[in-house]
Coordinates of C-alpha atoms in Angstrom, one line a residue:
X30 CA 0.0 0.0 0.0
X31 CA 1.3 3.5 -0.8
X32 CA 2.1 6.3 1.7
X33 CA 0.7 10.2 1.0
X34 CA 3.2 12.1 2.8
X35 CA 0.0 14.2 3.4
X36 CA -0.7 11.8 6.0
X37 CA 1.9 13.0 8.2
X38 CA 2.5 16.4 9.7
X39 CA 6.0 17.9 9.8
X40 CA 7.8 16.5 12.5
X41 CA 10.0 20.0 12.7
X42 CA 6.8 21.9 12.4
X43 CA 7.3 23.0 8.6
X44 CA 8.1 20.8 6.1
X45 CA 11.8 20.2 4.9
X46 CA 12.8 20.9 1.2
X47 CA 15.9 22.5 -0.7
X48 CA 14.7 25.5 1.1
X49 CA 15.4 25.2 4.7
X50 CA 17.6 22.2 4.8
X51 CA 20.5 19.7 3.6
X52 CA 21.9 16.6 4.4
X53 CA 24.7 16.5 6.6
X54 CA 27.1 13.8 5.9
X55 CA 28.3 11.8 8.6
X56 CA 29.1 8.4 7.2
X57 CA 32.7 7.4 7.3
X58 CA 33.4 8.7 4.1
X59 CA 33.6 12.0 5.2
X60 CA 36.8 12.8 6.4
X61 CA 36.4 16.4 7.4
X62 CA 34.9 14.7 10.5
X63 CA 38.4 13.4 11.1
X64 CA 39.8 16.6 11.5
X65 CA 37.4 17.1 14.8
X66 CA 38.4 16.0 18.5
X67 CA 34.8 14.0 18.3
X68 CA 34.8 13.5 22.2
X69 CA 34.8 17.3 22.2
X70 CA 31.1 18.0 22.2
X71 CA 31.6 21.6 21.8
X72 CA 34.1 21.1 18.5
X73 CA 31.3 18.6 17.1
X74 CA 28.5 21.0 18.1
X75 CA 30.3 23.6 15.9
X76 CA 31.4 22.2 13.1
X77 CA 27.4 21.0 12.8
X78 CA 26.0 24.7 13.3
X79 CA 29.1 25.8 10.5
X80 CA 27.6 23.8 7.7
X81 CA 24.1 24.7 8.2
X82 CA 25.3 28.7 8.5
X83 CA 27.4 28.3 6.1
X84 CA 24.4 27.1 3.6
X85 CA 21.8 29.5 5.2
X86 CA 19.9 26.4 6.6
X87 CA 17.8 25.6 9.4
X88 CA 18.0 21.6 8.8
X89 CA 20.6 19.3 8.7
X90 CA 19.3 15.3 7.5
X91 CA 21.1 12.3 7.8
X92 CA 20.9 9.2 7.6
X93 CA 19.0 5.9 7.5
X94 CA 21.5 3.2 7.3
X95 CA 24.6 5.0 7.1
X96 CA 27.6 3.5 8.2
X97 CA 29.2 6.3 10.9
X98 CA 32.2 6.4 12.7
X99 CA 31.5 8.9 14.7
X100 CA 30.0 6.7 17.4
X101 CA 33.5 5.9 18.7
X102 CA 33.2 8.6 20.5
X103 CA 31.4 6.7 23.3
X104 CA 31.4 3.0 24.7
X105 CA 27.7 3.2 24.4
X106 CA 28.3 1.4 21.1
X107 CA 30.9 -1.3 22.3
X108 CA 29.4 -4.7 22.6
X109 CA 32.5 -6.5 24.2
X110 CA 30.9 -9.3 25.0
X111 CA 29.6 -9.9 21.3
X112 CA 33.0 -9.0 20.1
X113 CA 31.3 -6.3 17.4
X114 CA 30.7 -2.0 17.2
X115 CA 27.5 -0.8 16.3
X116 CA 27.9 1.7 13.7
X117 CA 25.1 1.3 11.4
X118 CA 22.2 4.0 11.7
X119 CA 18.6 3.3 12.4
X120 CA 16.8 6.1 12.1
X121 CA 17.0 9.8 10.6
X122 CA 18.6 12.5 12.5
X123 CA 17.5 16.3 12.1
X124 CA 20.2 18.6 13.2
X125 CA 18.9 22.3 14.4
X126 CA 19.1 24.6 17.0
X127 CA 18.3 23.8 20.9
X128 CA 15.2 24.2 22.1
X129 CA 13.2 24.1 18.3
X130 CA 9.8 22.4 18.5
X131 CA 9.1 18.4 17.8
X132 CA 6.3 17.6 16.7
X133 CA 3.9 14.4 16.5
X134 CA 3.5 13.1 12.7
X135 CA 0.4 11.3 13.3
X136 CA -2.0 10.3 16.0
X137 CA -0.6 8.4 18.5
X138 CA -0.5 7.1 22.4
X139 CA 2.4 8.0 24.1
X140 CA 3.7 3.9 24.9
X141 CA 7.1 4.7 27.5
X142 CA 9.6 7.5 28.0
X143 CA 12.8 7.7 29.9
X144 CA 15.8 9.4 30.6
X145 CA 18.7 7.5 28.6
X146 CA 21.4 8.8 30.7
X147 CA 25.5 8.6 29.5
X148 CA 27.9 10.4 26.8
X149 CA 26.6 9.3 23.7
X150 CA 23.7 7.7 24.6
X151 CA 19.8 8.6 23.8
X152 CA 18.8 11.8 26.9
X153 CA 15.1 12.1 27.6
X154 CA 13.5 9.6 25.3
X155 CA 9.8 9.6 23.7
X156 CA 8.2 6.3 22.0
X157 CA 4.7 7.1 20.7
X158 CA 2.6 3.6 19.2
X159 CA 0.6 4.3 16.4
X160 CA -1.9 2.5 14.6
X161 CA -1.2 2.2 10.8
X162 CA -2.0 1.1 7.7
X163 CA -4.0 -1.6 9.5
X164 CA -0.8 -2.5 11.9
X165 CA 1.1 -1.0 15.4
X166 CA 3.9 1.0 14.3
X167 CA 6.2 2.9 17.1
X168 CA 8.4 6.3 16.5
X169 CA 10.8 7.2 18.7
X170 CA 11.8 10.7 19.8
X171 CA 15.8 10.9 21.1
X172 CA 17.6 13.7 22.3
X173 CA 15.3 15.9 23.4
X174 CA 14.8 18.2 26.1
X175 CA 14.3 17.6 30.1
X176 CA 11.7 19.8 30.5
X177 CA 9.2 17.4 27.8
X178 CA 8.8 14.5 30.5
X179 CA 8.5 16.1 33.5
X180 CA 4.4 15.8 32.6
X181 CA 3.7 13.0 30.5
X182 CA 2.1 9.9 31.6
X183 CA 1.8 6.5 30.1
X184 CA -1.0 6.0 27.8
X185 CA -1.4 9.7 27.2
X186 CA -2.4 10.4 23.3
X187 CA -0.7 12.7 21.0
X188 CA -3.3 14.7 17.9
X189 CA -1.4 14.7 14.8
X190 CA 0.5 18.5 14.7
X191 CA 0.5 18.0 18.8
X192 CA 3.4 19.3 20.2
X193 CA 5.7 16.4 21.3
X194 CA 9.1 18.1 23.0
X195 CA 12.1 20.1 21.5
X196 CA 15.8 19.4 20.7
X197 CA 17.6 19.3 24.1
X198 CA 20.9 21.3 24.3
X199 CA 24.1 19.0 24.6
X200 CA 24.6 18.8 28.1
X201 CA 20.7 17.3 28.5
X202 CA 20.5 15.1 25.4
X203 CA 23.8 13.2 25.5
X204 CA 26.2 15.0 24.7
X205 CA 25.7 15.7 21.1
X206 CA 25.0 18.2 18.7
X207 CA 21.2 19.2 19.1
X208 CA 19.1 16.7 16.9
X209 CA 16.7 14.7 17.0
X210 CA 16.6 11.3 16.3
X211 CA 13.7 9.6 15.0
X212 CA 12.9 6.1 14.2
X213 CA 10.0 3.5 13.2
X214 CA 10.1 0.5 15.3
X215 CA 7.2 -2.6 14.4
X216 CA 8.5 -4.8 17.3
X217 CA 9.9 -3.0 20.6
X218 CA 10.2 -6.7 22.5
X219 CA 10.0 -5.9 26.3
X220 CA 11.7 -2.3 25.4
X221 CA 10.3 0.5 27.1
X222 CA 11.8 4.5 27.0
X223 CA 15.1 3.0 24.8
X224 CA 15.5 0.9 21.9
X225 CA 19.0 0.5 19.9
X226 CA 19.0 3.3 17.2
X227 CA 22.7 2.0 16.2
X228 CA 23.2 -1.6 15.3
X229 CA 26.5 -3.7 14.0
X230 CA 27.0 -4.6 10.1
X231 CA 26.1 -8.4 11.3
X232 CA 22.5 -7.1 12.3
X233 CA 21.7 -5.0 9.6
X234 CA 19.4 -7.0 8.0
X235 CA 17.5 -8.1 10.6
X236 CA 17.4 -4.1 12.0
X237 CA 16.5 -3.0 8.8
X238 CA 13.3 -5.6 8.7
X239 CA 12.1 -4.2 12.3
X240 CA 12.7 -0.6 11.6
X241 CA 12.0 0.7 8.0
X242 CA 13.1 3.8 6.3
X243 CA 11.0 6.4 7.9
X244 CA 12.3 9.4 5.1
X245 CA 8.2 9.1 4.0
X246 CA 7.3 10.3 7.0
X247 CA 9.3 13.5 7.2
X248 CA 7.7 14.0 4.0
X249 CA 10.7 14.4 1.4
X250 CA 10.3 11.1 -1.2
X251 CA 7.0 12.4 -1.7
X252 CA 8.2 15.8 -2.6
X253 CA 10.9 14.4 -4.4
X254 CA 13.4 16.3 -1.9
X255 CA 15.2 12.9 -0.7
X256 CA 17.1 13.0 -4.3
X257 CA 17.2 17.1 -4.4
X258 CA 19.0 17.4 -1.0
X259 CA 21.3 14.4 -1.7
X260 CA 22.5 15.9 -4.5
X261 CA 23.1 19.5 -2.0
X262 CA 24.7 17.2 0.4
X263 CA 28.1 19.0 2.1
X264 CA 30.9 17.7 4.0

């Protein structure tokens, strides 16, 4: 069955074209990101903010699937026991100022939050379960702000355009640049507040079953903008 992107409200509150945003390489092929001290949140956070000055942007987009190195900045990705690094990216990430507006894409029920605390890890966490296209479907929210769970509850429902949090600042959502991280789920498991938005090059298949490309639902295949913004993609 096909998706109408009209479904779906802008998750940043307008909707992303050539206009207000590009996509921010961070796949190990860029090797400008070499040239940062990556465990220097502050030297990260600016070299983000640079490129979308730089451009005149107000979004950054990256990148379902795409093989990073940046997450050696933090053990959060180590999996000693397994012998393996999780480096393969689950969901999209939106890159924009602190403190700009999330918003829910579709009705939903709020289904767990949390606090994922550590450097490199998730910060206050939002997982919304929504009924579609005749099955349960969950998005999550990461790296937002503290202030967006101090009033939720469990079980709480979300109106499509509702208001859902805003991009925390890097000493509340992890350490990282502020962005949000947003990703479909179809089985959470037991998970509740956290699910693994990285995974390792030996579970990328079985990842990329259980969460799908969610670029539809920020709207850009259907405006054509996922091959427009590629192509005004900067290192």
């Amino acid at each position: 069955m096909s998706i109408n992107h009209l479904e779906f409200y802008p998750i940043m509150g307008e909707v992303l074209n050539g206009n207000n945003t590009i996509w921010l390489d961070m796949s190990t092929n860029n090797l400008s990101l070499k040239e940062i001290d990556l465990l220097d949140t502050q030297a990260f956070e600016r070299y983000v903010t640079g490129l979308l000055a730089q451009n005149n942007k107000v979004f950054g987009i990256g990148g379902y699937l795409e093989m990073r190195s940046i997450y050696q900045r933090s053990s959060v990705f180590e999996d000693s026991a397994a012998n393996k690094f999780r480096n393969i990216h689950l969901g999209i990430d939106i890159w924009s100022a602190a403190g700009t507006a999330v918003h829910c894409p579709i009705n939903g029920v709020l289904h767990s939050f949390q606090d994922n605390k550590g450097f490199g890890n998730y910060g206050p966490t939002v997982i919304l379960k929504h009924s579609f296209q005749g099955n349960n479907i969950y998005s999550l929210y990461g790296h937002l702000s503290h202030k967006d769970l101090l009033h939720l509850k469990v079980g709480q429902t979300f109106e499509k355009g509702e208001k859902i949090g805003h991009l925390g600042s890097s000493p509340e959502n992890g350490n990282w640049p502020p962005h949000l991280h947003f990703q479909l789920i179809k089985n959470l498991g037991r998970k509740s507040g956290d699910y693994p938005g990285v995974c390792s090059s030996t579970e990328k298949e079985w990842y990329q079953d259980n969460c799908p490309d969610p670029t539809v639902w920020l709207g850009l295949q259907a405006e054509n903008n996922n091959r427009k913004l590629h192509n005004e993609s900067y290192n």
